[in-house]
Amino acid sequence: MLKLNIDLEHIYLADYFRTKTKEKEKKMFTYTCRILPHIVGIKLG
């Protein structure tokens, strides 16, 4: 029973971190899309 609990907890944690990472990636992507044109603009200008 204890083994099962540990496994479930592990799956839950893995899923939690995967969700967190996806959120972070989405934020980074949005941030990059917002910032990149400025950087390119500065380099070109």
Short mmCIF file of C-alpha atoms in Angstrom, two decimals:
data_model
loop_
_atom_site.label_atom_id
_atom_site.label_comp_id
_atom_site.label_asym_id
_atom_site.label_seq_id
_atom_site.Cartn_x
_atom_site.Cartn_y
_atom_site.Cartn_z
CA MET A 1 0.00 0.00 0.00
CA LEU A 2 2.83 2.35 0.90
CA LYS A 3 4.56 1.59 -2.40
CA LEU A 4 1.41 2.54 -4.30
CA ASN A 5 1.15 5.82 -2.40
CA ILE A 6 4.75 6.70 -3.21
CA ASP A 7 4.19 5.90 -6.87
CA LEU A 8 1.05 8.02 -7.03
CA GLU A 9 2.81 10.87 -5.29
CA HIS A 10 5.69 10.60 -7.75
CA ILE A 11 3.30 10.68 -10.72
CA TYR A 12 1.48 13.65 -9.20
CA LEU A 13 4.74 15.54 -8.68
CA ALA A 14 5.97 14.74 -12.17
CA ASP A 15 2.68 15.96 -13.60
CA TYR A 16 2.81 19.08 -11.44
CA PHE A 17 6.31 19.94 -12.63
CA ARG A 18 5.39 19.23 -16.25
CA THR A 19 2.47 21.66 -15.95
CA LYS A 20 4.70 24.25 -14.28
CA THR A 21 7.33 23.89 -17.00
CA LYS A 22 4.70 24.25 -19.73
CA GLU A 23 3.42 27.45 -18.09
CA LYS A 24 6.96 28.78 -17.84
CA GLU A 25 7.67 27.91 -21.49
CA LYS A 26 4.47 29.66 -22.56
CA LYS A 27 5.44 32.76 -20.55
CA MET A 28 8.96 32.71 -21.99
CA PHE A 29 7.56 32.33 -25.50
CA THR A 30 5.19 35.27 -25.03
CA TYR A 31 7.99 37.31 -23.48
CA THR A 32 10.36 36.45 -26.33
CA CYS A 33 7.75 37.34 -28.95
CA ARG A 34 7.23 40.67 -27.23
CA ILE A 35 10.93 41.44 -26.70
CA LEU A 36 12.49 40.03 -29.89
CA PRO A 37 11.16 42.70 -32.30
CA HIS A 38 12.71 45.37 -30.05
CA ILE A 39 16.09 43.61 -30.02
CA VAL A 40 15.97 43.11 -33.79
CA GLY A 41 14.89 46.73 -34.20
CA ILE A 42 17.80 47.97 -32.10
CA LYS A 43 20.29 45.81 -34.04
CA LEU A 44 18.93 46.93 -37.40
CA GLY A 45 18.59 50.55 -36.32
#
